[in-house]
Amino acid sequence: MTTNPATTIRHSLEPIGDESFILNLGPQHPGTHGVLRIIVKMDGEYVLDADPVLGYGHRMQEKIAENMTYSQMLPYMARMDYLAALSYNQAWVCAVEKLCEYEVPDRAEYIRIITVELNRISSHLLWYGAFLLDLGAFTPFLQAFADREKILDLLESVTGSRLTYCYYRFGGVFQDITDSFLCNVMDYIKYLRERLPSYHDLVSGNVIFQHRTSGIGAITCSDAAEYGVTGPILRGTGISYDVRRNEPYSIYQRFHFEVPTGETGGCQARYTVRMQEIEQSLNIIEQAVTTIPDGPIKSKVPKIIKAPEGEVAMAVETPRGELVVYIVSRGGKTPYRVKFRVPSFSNLSIFQKLARGKLLQDVLGILGSLDLVIPEIDR
Amino acid sequence: MVIEILLTILLIVVVFSVIMLHVAYATYFERKVIGHMQVRMGPMRVGPHGLLQPIADGIKLFFKEDVFPETADKPTFYAAPIICLVAALTSIAVIPFWEGMAISDINIGLLFILAMSSLAGWGVVLAGWASNSKYAFLGGLRASAQIISYEIAMGLSIVGVMMMAGSLNMSEIVKAQAQSPFGIYAIPQVLGFFVFLVAMLAETNRTPFDMPECESELVAGYCTEYAGFRFALFFLGEYVGMIVMASVGTICFLGGWTGPFEVPFFPIIWFMLKVYFLIFFFYWVRATLPRYRYDQIMALGWKVLIPLALGNVILTGIMKTFVWH
Amino acid sequence: MEERGTAMGTGSTLPPIIHIAQLEKILNLARANSLWPLTFGLACCAIEMMSAAGPRFDLDRFGAGVFRATPRQADVMIVAGTVTRKMAPAVVRLYDQMPAPKWVIAMGNCAISGGPFKLGYNYSVVEGVDNLIPVDVYVPGCPPRPEALIEAFIKLQENLTGTRRFPESPEATTETA
């Protein structure tokens, strides 16, 4: 009878002596946001070591990609990171377009930008709620959800789904948007801009919140670069690296937006960066809505895509960080090999270093501020 | 003699039922109040506007399977929730609801209540210990440290009231408030009232001091391993504790049963309104604030509240000797 | 749906020796109106479960809003998301830790049958959580809308009490030939 990996403790932790004990933040735990298991070695309330155990959400995405055609893989992309499904859609679609050299009409690019930035705002709103739920306040969670439902309404009117979108196609998007959608988006931008100060009133100025987050979980720029963290965590340390700015894809060069950075690299810096990113996304959407051209929404591509032989690597900026889709094609209808470099995997790698020596409550706060989506890590 | 005993027993039964009804509906109102603060409605479908929800919860919890972890310490495991509930309920005996109406109007009423709230803390610690599970253990440890620290702060905050009233008897304290502005001690004892409000949140393990039970970290803290009716006993004990603390706050700082005008046939109305206001304050704070960290709670209790309360005692002493007579 | 004793919940320790019909009616009514779910979100469906508890679709209206994190205090386990073979022992253990009477809602296509991951070369996904634990209500969708989850609760309540809280829509009741 083989040992069950789910129930044995890995031997990488030193043997227990003295007074420390092992606490299993099991795969089902309100603080781990999904099926992440952390084996924590503790001395009283202080964490000596925290070992994440992955694999509880492994759904063979890369193997599926080898057996599905390029079009059939689209729905699976949304299930990898369900909070940023449109970013993943965009990564796959842009990667194949790059490989096969398809043109994308302007209107389709604008639609893609509007929807993907709306998705980014909804992901950050959900993170805001979940992070504060970790810290113990559960009212911001519901307020964030109320605002997020409005975005979901907007996206549902265009794409048909609430969460796992499959809206982009190779060469464009699936169906056109209406003028009423654009009006609703402008209304929503106004509405959210008026709501954001109330978010800051409730949370950012709160003394308890500041005690719980300032000075906690700080990482240095060199640490961030060594561990390969990307996204708001990297920008929280002060390094201004955003794939939309540094390696622009789609039509991001046409929009003016700032890349917010923090200073300390701690939980509070990441919080501030994400809240400012919401505002920057609103700016981008506003510019896109006011300058969207008319035209076709999809260029002509063959029904069954046979990609030419070659490799392509496409990087996009998801709300969590940099996602790279790497496709190796040997001709044929299905790719030969697909590799996803997901941001949450690298972001999790710094968690073990951050957790040492901290109180358990801080460790869970740090985990919340890293904004991980576990099925993305496990693919 | 026998008639007196029978009357007392009848009184106990009546007060007990009223308090239990209040506790059941306190849980209902918590869900409603917090729901409305969170842009949603609470229970709506179970009876008109959800009014039968606590009854459904109670019946369901009562008839659940009695789960008992194999490695737990049986007698302690069973005793812990009972201790919590009994300690909280016993404190009700000394609270005067209106003039001359208390089950037992003893001369050391306040001291008795402070003693009983420590016993409730002991129940929590026992629960954490007896469950023999790491989460429960951590919850129990945190509870013990927190309750001990805030006991001192709460006791000191009431010392000012005791000094002004000159007695530990709850009825005397209410009567002595007649000489203060507006008939309440909250104004001369502002510091004491503030310290009491914070300490009362910590004594009843409510947010922002709900570390022993914090749901997002310790799964359910000290009551992780309790199922069904034993969990309901903890729940009830917590809410009875809330009512007791709100009553103590009302009596010591808000003037007890006195009010701006007399309401015939219903002398308890002012007491009830003030207690309801303090309970609403509990819910309001829970809906708004995040949770403090363990060492921050200790720091707050020892380094902020106790000096404030001591300062209040000194100030009251000075004022009483030189200014008031 | 086959007889599985849904009214008394799956996993009851022993069937009652004496049946007092009136008492059981009241008990089932109470249990139906106070179903406390276990927070068991695995993947995408977890977000829709959270939305169902959120302000727009408020599950608390039906008495089911108290999400407990410990299985000992929960009545309903909503398996929301894909169950992998590594996660399977944890699912079974959590189910066993829940006290009777308990129910299971399989939410989403992955929990019903493996969903989009039910493929020939599948090596990691458990094709349907009912291979592990008995399921009472299946909620299809990928992910199902929060209204579908609320309908699952209403169906569960209907199974328990015998009467349905809201009338079914006429389209649902007419069978197409």
Short mmCIF file of C-alpha atoms in Angstrom, two decimals, chain A residues 3-372:
data_model
loop_
_atom_site.label_atom_id
_atom_site.label_comp_id
_atom_site.label_asym_id
_atom_site.label_seq_id
_atom_site.Cartn_x
_atom_site.Cartn_y
_atom_site.Cartn_z
CA THR A 3 1.75 6.10 1.24
CA ASN A 4 -0.76 8.75 0.47
CA PRO A 5 1.02 12.01 -0.28
CA ALA A 6 -1.95 13.92 1.00
CA THR A 7 -1.54 12.67 4.51
CA THR A 8 2.20 12.37 5.01
CA ILE A 9 4.33 15.23 6.12
CA ARG A 10 7.25 16.07 3.91
CA HIS A 11 10.67 15.44 5.30
CA SER A 12 12.08 18.77 4.36
CA LEU A 13 11.24 20.18 7.76
CA GLU A 14 13.75 19.45 10.48
CA PRO A 15 12.78 16.90 13.10
CA ILE A 16 10.86 18.32 15.96
CA GLY A 17 12.58 18.71 19.24
CA ASP A 18 12.08 21.15 22.08
CA GLU A 19 8.71 22.82 22.32
CA SER A 20 7.73 23.47 18.75
CA PHE A 21 4.77 21.80 17.11
CA ILE A 22 3.47 21.37 13.62
CA LEU A 23 0.22 22.96 12.65
CA ASN A 24 -1.41 21.91 9.44
CA LEU A 25 -3.23 24.71 7.67
CA GLY A 26 -4.91 22.04 5.67
CA PRO A 27 -6.25 22.13 2.18
CA GLN A 28 -9.54 23.30 3.64
CA HIS A 29 -8.91 26.43 5.61
CA PRO A 30 -10.63 29.74 5.47
CA GLY A 31 -7.37 31.59 5.25
CA THR A 32 -5.68 29.84 2.37
CA HIS A 33 -8.05 30.93 -0.40
CA GLY A 34 -8.45 27.61 -2.03
CA VAL A 35 -6.74 24.28 -1.83
CA LEU A 36 -3.36 25.25 -0.54
CA ARG A 37 -1.88 23.28 2.29
CA ILE A 38 0.73 24.89 4.48
CA ILE A 39 2.62 22.88 7.04
CA VAL A 40 3.61 25.35 9.67
CA LYS A 41 6.14 24.65 12.35
CA MET A 42 5.40 26.83 15.29
CA ASP A 43 6.87 27.79 18.59
CA GLY A 44 3.99 29.18 20.59
CA GLU A 45 2.53 31.84 18.36
CA TYR A 46 5.64 32.35 16.26
CA VAL A 47 6.13 30.57 12.99
CA LEU A 48 9.48 28.90 12.61
CA ASP A 49 8.92 27.53 9.13
CA ALA A 50 6.08 27.37 6.66
CA ASP A 51 6.12 24.79 3.92
CA PRO A 52 3.47 25.07 1.21
CA VAL A 53 2.27 21.80 -0.30
CA LEU A 54 0.85 22.13 -3.79
CA GLY A 55 -0.99 19.87 -6.12
CA TYR A 56 -4.42 19.73 -4.58
CA GLY A 57 -5.88 21.48 -7.58
CA HIS A 58 -3.86 19.92 -10.37
CA ARG A 59 -6.07 19.64 -13.40
CA MET A 60 -3.58 18.68 -16.12
CA GLN A 61 -3.98 21.90 -18.10
CA GLU A 62 -0.72 21.57 -19.96
CA LYS A 63 -1.47 17.99 -20.96
CA ILE A 64 -4.93 19.00 -22.08
CA ALA A 65 -3.37 21.67 -24.25
CA GLU A 66 -1.32 19.06 -26.05
CA ASN A 67 -4.43 17.16 -27.01
CA MET A 68 -6.85 19.92 -27.88
CA THR A 69 -6.93 22.16 -30.90
CA TYR A 70 -6.14 25.81 -30.37
CA SER A 71 -9.80 26.75 -30.32
CA GLN A 72 -10.77 23.96 -27.96
CA MET A 73 -8.20 25.16 -25.44
CA LEU A 74 -9.86 28.56 -25.05
CA PRO A 75 -12.43 27.55 -22.39
CA TYR A 76 -9.74 25.86 -20.33
CA MET A 77 -7.75 29.05 -20.12
CA ALA A 78 -10.53 30.77 -18.22
CA ARG A 79 -10.64 27.99 -15.66
CA MET A 80 -6.99 28.36 -14.79
CA ASP A 81 -7.35 31.74 -13.17
CA TYR A 82 -11.03 32.32 -12.90
CA LEU A 83 -10.72 35.80 -11.46
CA ALA A 84 -8.79 37.09 -14.44
CA ALA A 85 -10.26 34.88 -17.09
CA LEU A 86 -10.10 37.51 -19.79
CA SER A 87 -6.37 38.08 -19.24
CA TYR A 88 -5.77 34.40 -19.76
CA ASN A 89 -8.04 34.46 -22.80
CA GLN A 90 -6.00 37.33 -24.10
CA ALA A 91 -2.70 35.57 -23.48
CA TRP A 92 -3.71 32.46 -25.40
CA VAL A 93 -5.35 34.32 -28.24
CA CYS A 94 -2.45 36.75 -28.67
CA ALA A 95 0.07 33.92 -28.50
CA VAL A 96 -1.61 32.03 -31.32
CA GLU A 97 -2.08 35.23 -33.31
CA LYS A 98 1.61 35.93 -32.91
CA LEU A 99 2.51 32.43 -34.00
CA CYS A 100 0.22 32.39 -37.01
CA GLU A 101 0.60 36.10 -37.77
CA TYR A 102 -3.07 36.98 -37.78
CA GLU A 103 -4.16 40.60 -37.89
CA VAL A 104 -6.60 41.91 -35.34
CA PRO A 105 -8.87 44.80 -36.36
CA ASP A 106 -8.72 47.98 -34.28
CA ARG A 107 -12.22 47.79 -32.91
CA ALA A 108 -11.58 44.31 -31.61
CA GLU A 109 -8.43 45.50 -29.85
CA TYR A 110 -10.33 48.29 -28.16
CA ILE A 111 -13.06 45.90 -27.06
CA ARG A 112 -10.43 43.57 -25.70
CA ILE A 113 -8.80 46.34 -23.71
CA ILE A 114 -12.08 47.54 -22.24
CA THR A 115 -13.17 44.09 -21.15
CA VAL A 116 -9.80 43.01 -19.83
CA GLU A 117 -9.42 46.13 -17.73
CA LEU A 118 -12.94 45.68 -16.35
CA ASN A 119 -11.90 42.18 -15.41
CA ARG A 120 -8.81 43.54 -13.73
CA ILE A 121 -10.91 45.87 -11.59
CA SER A 122 -13.24 43.05 -10.59
CA SER A 123 -10.28 40.88 -9.63
CA HIS A 124 -8.76 43.61 -7.49
CA LEU A 125 -12.11 44.29 -5.83
CA LEU A 126 -12.42 40.66 -4.91
CA TRP A 127 -8.88 40.68 -3.57
CA TYR A 128 -9.70 43.69 -1.45
CA GLY A 129 -12.65 41.88 0.08
CA ALA A 130 -10.77 38.65 0.65
CA PHE A 131 -7.75 40.36 2.15
CA LEU A 132 -9.89 42.22 4.65
CA LEU A 133 -11.77 39.04 5.43
CA ASP A 134 -8.42 37.53 6.37
CA LEU A 135 -7.79 40.45 8.66
CA GLY A 136 -11.17 40.02 10.30
CA ALA A 137 -13.37 42.73 8.82
CA PHE A 138 -16.14 41.32 6.74
CA THR A 139 -18.10 44.37 5.71
CA PRO A 140 -15.63 45.52 3.00
CA PHE A 141 -16.00 42.06 1.45
CA LEU A 142 -19.67 42.61 0.84
CA GLN A 143 -19.28 46.16 -0.37
CA ALA A 144 -16.63 45.02 -2.82
CA PHE A 145 -18.93 42.26 -4.01
CA ALA A 146 -21.79 44.67 -4.52
CA ASP A 147 -19.61 46.80 -6.80
CA ARG A 148 -18.16 43.76 -8.48
CA GLU A 149 -21.62 42.49 -9.38
CA LYS A 150 -22.11 45.58 -11.51
CA ILE A 151 -18.98 44.78 -13.49
CA LEU A 152 -20.18 41.24 -13.88
CA ASP A 153 -23.45 42.56 -15.24
CA LEU A 154 -21.59 44.64 -17.81
CA LEU A 155 -19.41 41.78 -18.90
CA GLU A 156 -22.33 39.39 -18.98
CA SER A 157 -24.21 41.65 -21.36
CA VAL A 158 -21.30 41.36 -23.77
CA THR A 159 -19.80 37.94 -23.25
CA GLY A 160 -22.63 35.87 -21.86
CA SER A 161 -20.81 34.59 -18.78
CA ARG A 162 -20.27 35.90 -15.28
CA LEU A 163 -17.00 34.36 -14.33
CA THR A 164 -15.30 32.08 -16.82
CA TYR A 165 -15.39 34.08 -20.01
CA CYS A 166 -14.57 32.69 -23.40
CA TYR A 167 -15.02 35.85 -25.38
CA TYR A 168 -11.95 36.34 -27.48
CA ARG A 169 -11.42 34.50 -30.73
CA PHE A 170 -8.38 34.27 -32.95
CA GLY A 171 -8.43 37.45 -34.97
CA GLY A 172 -10.88 39.40 -32.85
CA VAL A 173 -13.72 38.91 -30.44
CA PHE A 174 -16.83 36.81 -30.52
CA GLN A 175 -19.57 39.40 -30.88
CA ASP A 176 -19.83 43.12 -31.14
CA ILE A 177 -20.62 45.49 -28.30
CA THR A 178 -23.51 47.91 -28.43
CA ASP A 179 -23.61 51.63 -27.76
CA SER A 180 -25.67 51.04 -24.66
CA PHE A 181 -22.83 48.93 -23.32
CA LEU A 182 -20.45 51.85 -23.79
CA CYS A 183 -22.89 54.18 -22.03
CA ASN A 184 -23.19 51.73 -19.14
CA VAL A 185 -19.43 51.49 -18.88
CA MET A 186 -19.10 55.25 -18.67
CA ASP A 187 -21.78 55.32 -15.97
CA TYR A 188 -19.98 52.64 -14.08
CA ILE A 189 -16.68 54.50 -14.25
CA LYS A 190 -18.34 57.53 -12.72
CA TYR A 191 -20.02 55.40 -10.09
CA LEU A 192 -16.85 53.62 -9.04
CA ARG A 193 -14.84 56.80 -8.90
CA GLU A 194 -17.38 58.11 -6.40
CA ARG A 195 -17.31 54.88 -4.42
CA LEU A 196 -13.56 54.49 -4.05
CA PRO A 197 -13.21 57.23 -1.41
CA SER A 198 -15.64 55.30 0.79
CA TYR A 199 -13.39 52.26 0.49
CA HIS A 200 -10.51 54.33 1.71
CA ASP A 201 -12.61 55.81 4.49
CA LEU A 202 -13.58 52.44 5.79
CA VAL A 203 -10.23 50.72 5.51
CA SER A 204 -7.17 52.71 4.57
CA GLY A 205 -7.39 55.17 7.41
CA ASN A 206 -8.41 52.61 9.99
CA VAL A 207 -5.90 52.37 12.82
CA ILE A 208 -6.32 48.66 13.27
CA PHE A 209 -5.78 48.05 9.56
CA GLN A 210 -2.63 50.09 9.62
CA HIS A 211 -1.31 48.25 12.64
CA ARG A 212 -1.98 44.97 10.93
CA THR A 213 -0.39 45.83 7.61
CA SER A 214 2.30 48.47 7.84
CA GLY A 215 5.75 46.99 8.26
CA ILE A 216 4.46 43.48 7.72
CA GLY A 217 5.84 41.26 5.00
CA ALA A 218 8.32 43.68 3.52
CA ILE A 219 10.54 42.41 0.73
CA THR A 220 13.49 44.15 -0.85
CA CYS A 221 13.94 44.79 -4.55
CA SER A 222 16.73 42.27 -4.85
CA ASP A 223 14.63 39.61 -3.11
CA ALA A 224 11.78 40.29 -5.48
CA ALA A 225 14.03 40.01 -8.49
CA GLU A 226 15.68 36.82 -7.22
CA TYR A 227 12.43 35.02 -6.53
CA GLY A 228 10.83 36.17 -9.75
CA VAL A 229 7.80 37.82 -8.23
CA THR A 230 5.82 40.01 -10.57
CA GLY A 231 2.76 42.15 -10.47
CA PRO A 232 1.68 44.35 -7.58
CA ILE A 233 4.09 42.58 -5.24
CA LEU A 234 7.03 43.60 -7.39
CA ARG A 235 5.69 47.07 -7.88
CA GLY A 236 5.15 47.36 -4.15
CA THR A 237 8.91 47.15 -3.63
CA GLY A 238 9.48 50.14 -5.87
CA ILE A 239 10.47 48.46 -9.13
CA SER A 240 8.25 49.82 -11.85
CA TYR A 241 7.79 46.82 -14.10
CA ASP A 242 4.48 46.29 -15.84
CA VAL A 243 4.28 44.13 -18.93
CA ARG A 244 1.79 46.56 -20.42
CA ARG A 245 4.42 49.26 -20.25
CA ASN A 246 7.71 47.42 -20.60
CA GLU A 247 6.76 44.89 -23.29
CA PRO A 248 3.60 46.38 -24.71
CA TYR A 249 1.17 44.07 -26.41
CA SER A 250 -2.18 44.75 -28.00
CA ILE A 251 -2.64 48.54 -28.21
CA TYR A 252 -1.56 49.59 -24.76
CA GLN A 253 0.91 52.11 -26.21
CA ARG A 254 -2.01 54.28 -27.24
CA PHE A 255 -3.23 54.89 -23.71
CA HIS A 256 -1.84 57.10 -21.00
CA PHE A 257 -1.73 55.40 -17.68
CA GLU A 258 0.64 55.37 -14.75
CA VAL A 259 2.22 52.35 -13.22
CA PRO A 260 1.77 52.78 -9.47
CA THR A 261 4.62 51.69 -7.26
CA GLY A 262 5.02 51.41 -3.53
CA GLU A 263 8.02 51.97 -1.34
CA THR A 264 8.31 49.49 1.46
CA GLY A 265 7.31 46.31 -0.30
CA GLY A 266 5.07 45.29 2.60
CA CYS A 267 1.39 44.45 2.87
CA GLN A 268 0.33 48.06 2.98
CA ALA A 269 2.37 48.94 -0.10
CA ARG A 270 0.73 46.13 -2.05
CA TYR A 271 -2.68 47.27 -0.90
CA THR A 272 -2.01 50.83 -2.04
CA VAL A 273 -0.62 49.65 -5.37
CA ARG A 274 -3.69 47.56 -6.10
CA MET A 275 -6.11 50.31 -5.14
CA GLN A 276 -4.26 52.72 -7.40
CA GLU A 277 -4.28 50.15 -10.18
CA ILE A 278 -8.05 50.15 -10.01
CA GLU A 279 -8.01 53.89 -10.65
CA GLN A 280 -5.53 53.51 -13.51
CA SER A 281 -7.67 50.84 -15.09
CA LEU A 282 -10.62 53.21 -14.92
CA ASN A 283 -8.52 55.76 -16.81
CA ILE A 284 -7.64 53.26 -19.51
CA ILE A 285 -11.24 52.20 -19.93
CA GLU A 286 -12.36 55.80 -20.17
CA GLN A 287 -9.84 56.55 -22.89
CA ALA A 288 -10.75 53.41 -24.76
CA VAL A 289 -14.47 54.06 -24.62
CA THR A 290 -14.13 57.62 -25.87
CA THR A 291 -11.82 56.73 -28.77
CA ILE A 292 -13.17 53.36 -29.91
CA PRO A 293 -13.41 53.23 -33.74
CA ASP A 294 -16.01 51.49 -35.83
CA GLY A 295 -15.14 48.57 -37.98
CA PRO A 296 -15.04 44.81 -38.14
CA ILE A 297 -14.56 42.89 -34.96
CA LYS A 298 -12.90 39.80 -36.33
CA SER A 299 -10.54 39.19 -39.16
CA LYS A 300 -10.83 36.13 -41.35
CA VAL A 301 -9.00 33.17 -39.93
CA PRO A 302 -9.36 29.54 -40.98
CA LYS A 303 -11.82 27.42 -39.10
CA ILE A 304 -9.30 24.82 -38.02
CA ILE A 305 -6.04 26.52 -37.21
CA LYS A 306 -2.92 24.73 -38.28
CA ALA A 307 -0.14 26.73 -36.73
CA PRO A 308 3.16 26.88 -38.59
CA GLU A 309 6.16 25.18 -37.04
CA GLY A 310 7.91 27.32 -34.46
CA GLU A 311 7.76 28.63 -30.95
CA VAL A 312 6.16 31.66 -29.44
CA ALA A 313 6.23 33.19 -26.01
CA MET A 314 3.57 35.74 -25.14
CA ALA A 315 3.64 37.72 -21.91
CA VAL A 316 0.62 39.56 -20.54
CA GLU A 317 -0.05 41.39 -17.31
CA THR A 318 -2.74 39.66 -15.30
CA PRO A 319 -3.96 41.21 -12.06
CA ARG A 320 -1.58 38.89 -10.27
CA GLY A 321 1.52 39.47 -12.29
CA GLU A 322 3.17 38.36 -15.48
CA LEU A 323 1.74 35.40 -17.30
CA VAL A 324 3.79 33.86 -20.09
CA VAL A 325 2.28 31.41 -22.53
CA TYR A 326 4.91 29.46 -24.39
CA ILE A 327 3.73 27.35 -27.31
CA VAL A 328 5.85 24.95 -29.29
CA SER A 329 4.22 23.92 -32.53
CA ARG A 330 5.31 21.23 -34.98
CA GLY A 331 2.65 22.10 -37.54
CA GLY A 332 -0.62 20.30 -36.98
CA LYS A 333 -3.86 21.15 -35.32
CA THR A 334 -2.72 20.76 -31.73
CA PRO A 335 0.35 22.27 -30.13
CA TYR A 336 3.29 20.01 -29.40
CA ARG A 337 3.95 21.49 -25.98
CA VAL A 338 2.50 24.37 -24.03
CA LYS A 339 4.04 25.86 -20.95
CA PHE A 340 2.37 28.41 -18.73
CA ARG A 341 4.51 30.56 -16.51
CA VAL A 342 1.94 31.65 -13.97
CA PRO A 343 2.50 34.61 -11.66
CA SER A 344 1.10 33.01 -8.51
CA PHE A 345 3.69 30.23 -8.54
CA SER A 346 6.59 32.63 -8.27
CA ASN A 347 4.69 34.85 -5.88
CA LEU A 348 4.15 31.88 -3.59
CA SER A 349 7.85 31.07 -3.62
CA ILE A 350 8.63 34.11 -1.54
CA PHE A 351 6.07 33.18 1.07
CA GLN A 352 8.29 30.71 2.90
CA LYS A 353 10.97 33.32 3.36
CA LEU A 354 8.50 35.93 4.54
CA ALA A 355 6.79 33.66 7.01
CA ARG A 356 9.80 32.81 9.15
CA GLY A 357 9.80 34.36 12.54
CA LYS A 358 6.42 36.01 12.29
CA LEU A 359 3.25 35.59 14.27
CA LEU A 360 0.68 33.26 12.77
CA GLN A 361 -1.80 36.06 12.21
CA ASP A 362 0.78 38.05 10.29
CA VAL A 363 1.62 35.02 8.18
CA LEU A 364 -1.97 34.68 7.13
CA GLY A 365 -2.18 38.39 6.44
CA ILE A 366 0.89 38.11 4.22
CA LEU A 367 -0.64 35.18 2.39
CA GLY A 368 -3.72 37.25 1.76
CA SER A 369 -1.73 40.18 0.47
CA LEU A 370 0.08 37.95 -2.05
CA ASP A 371 -3.21 37.44 -3.91
CA LEU A 372 -2.76 33.85 -4.95
#
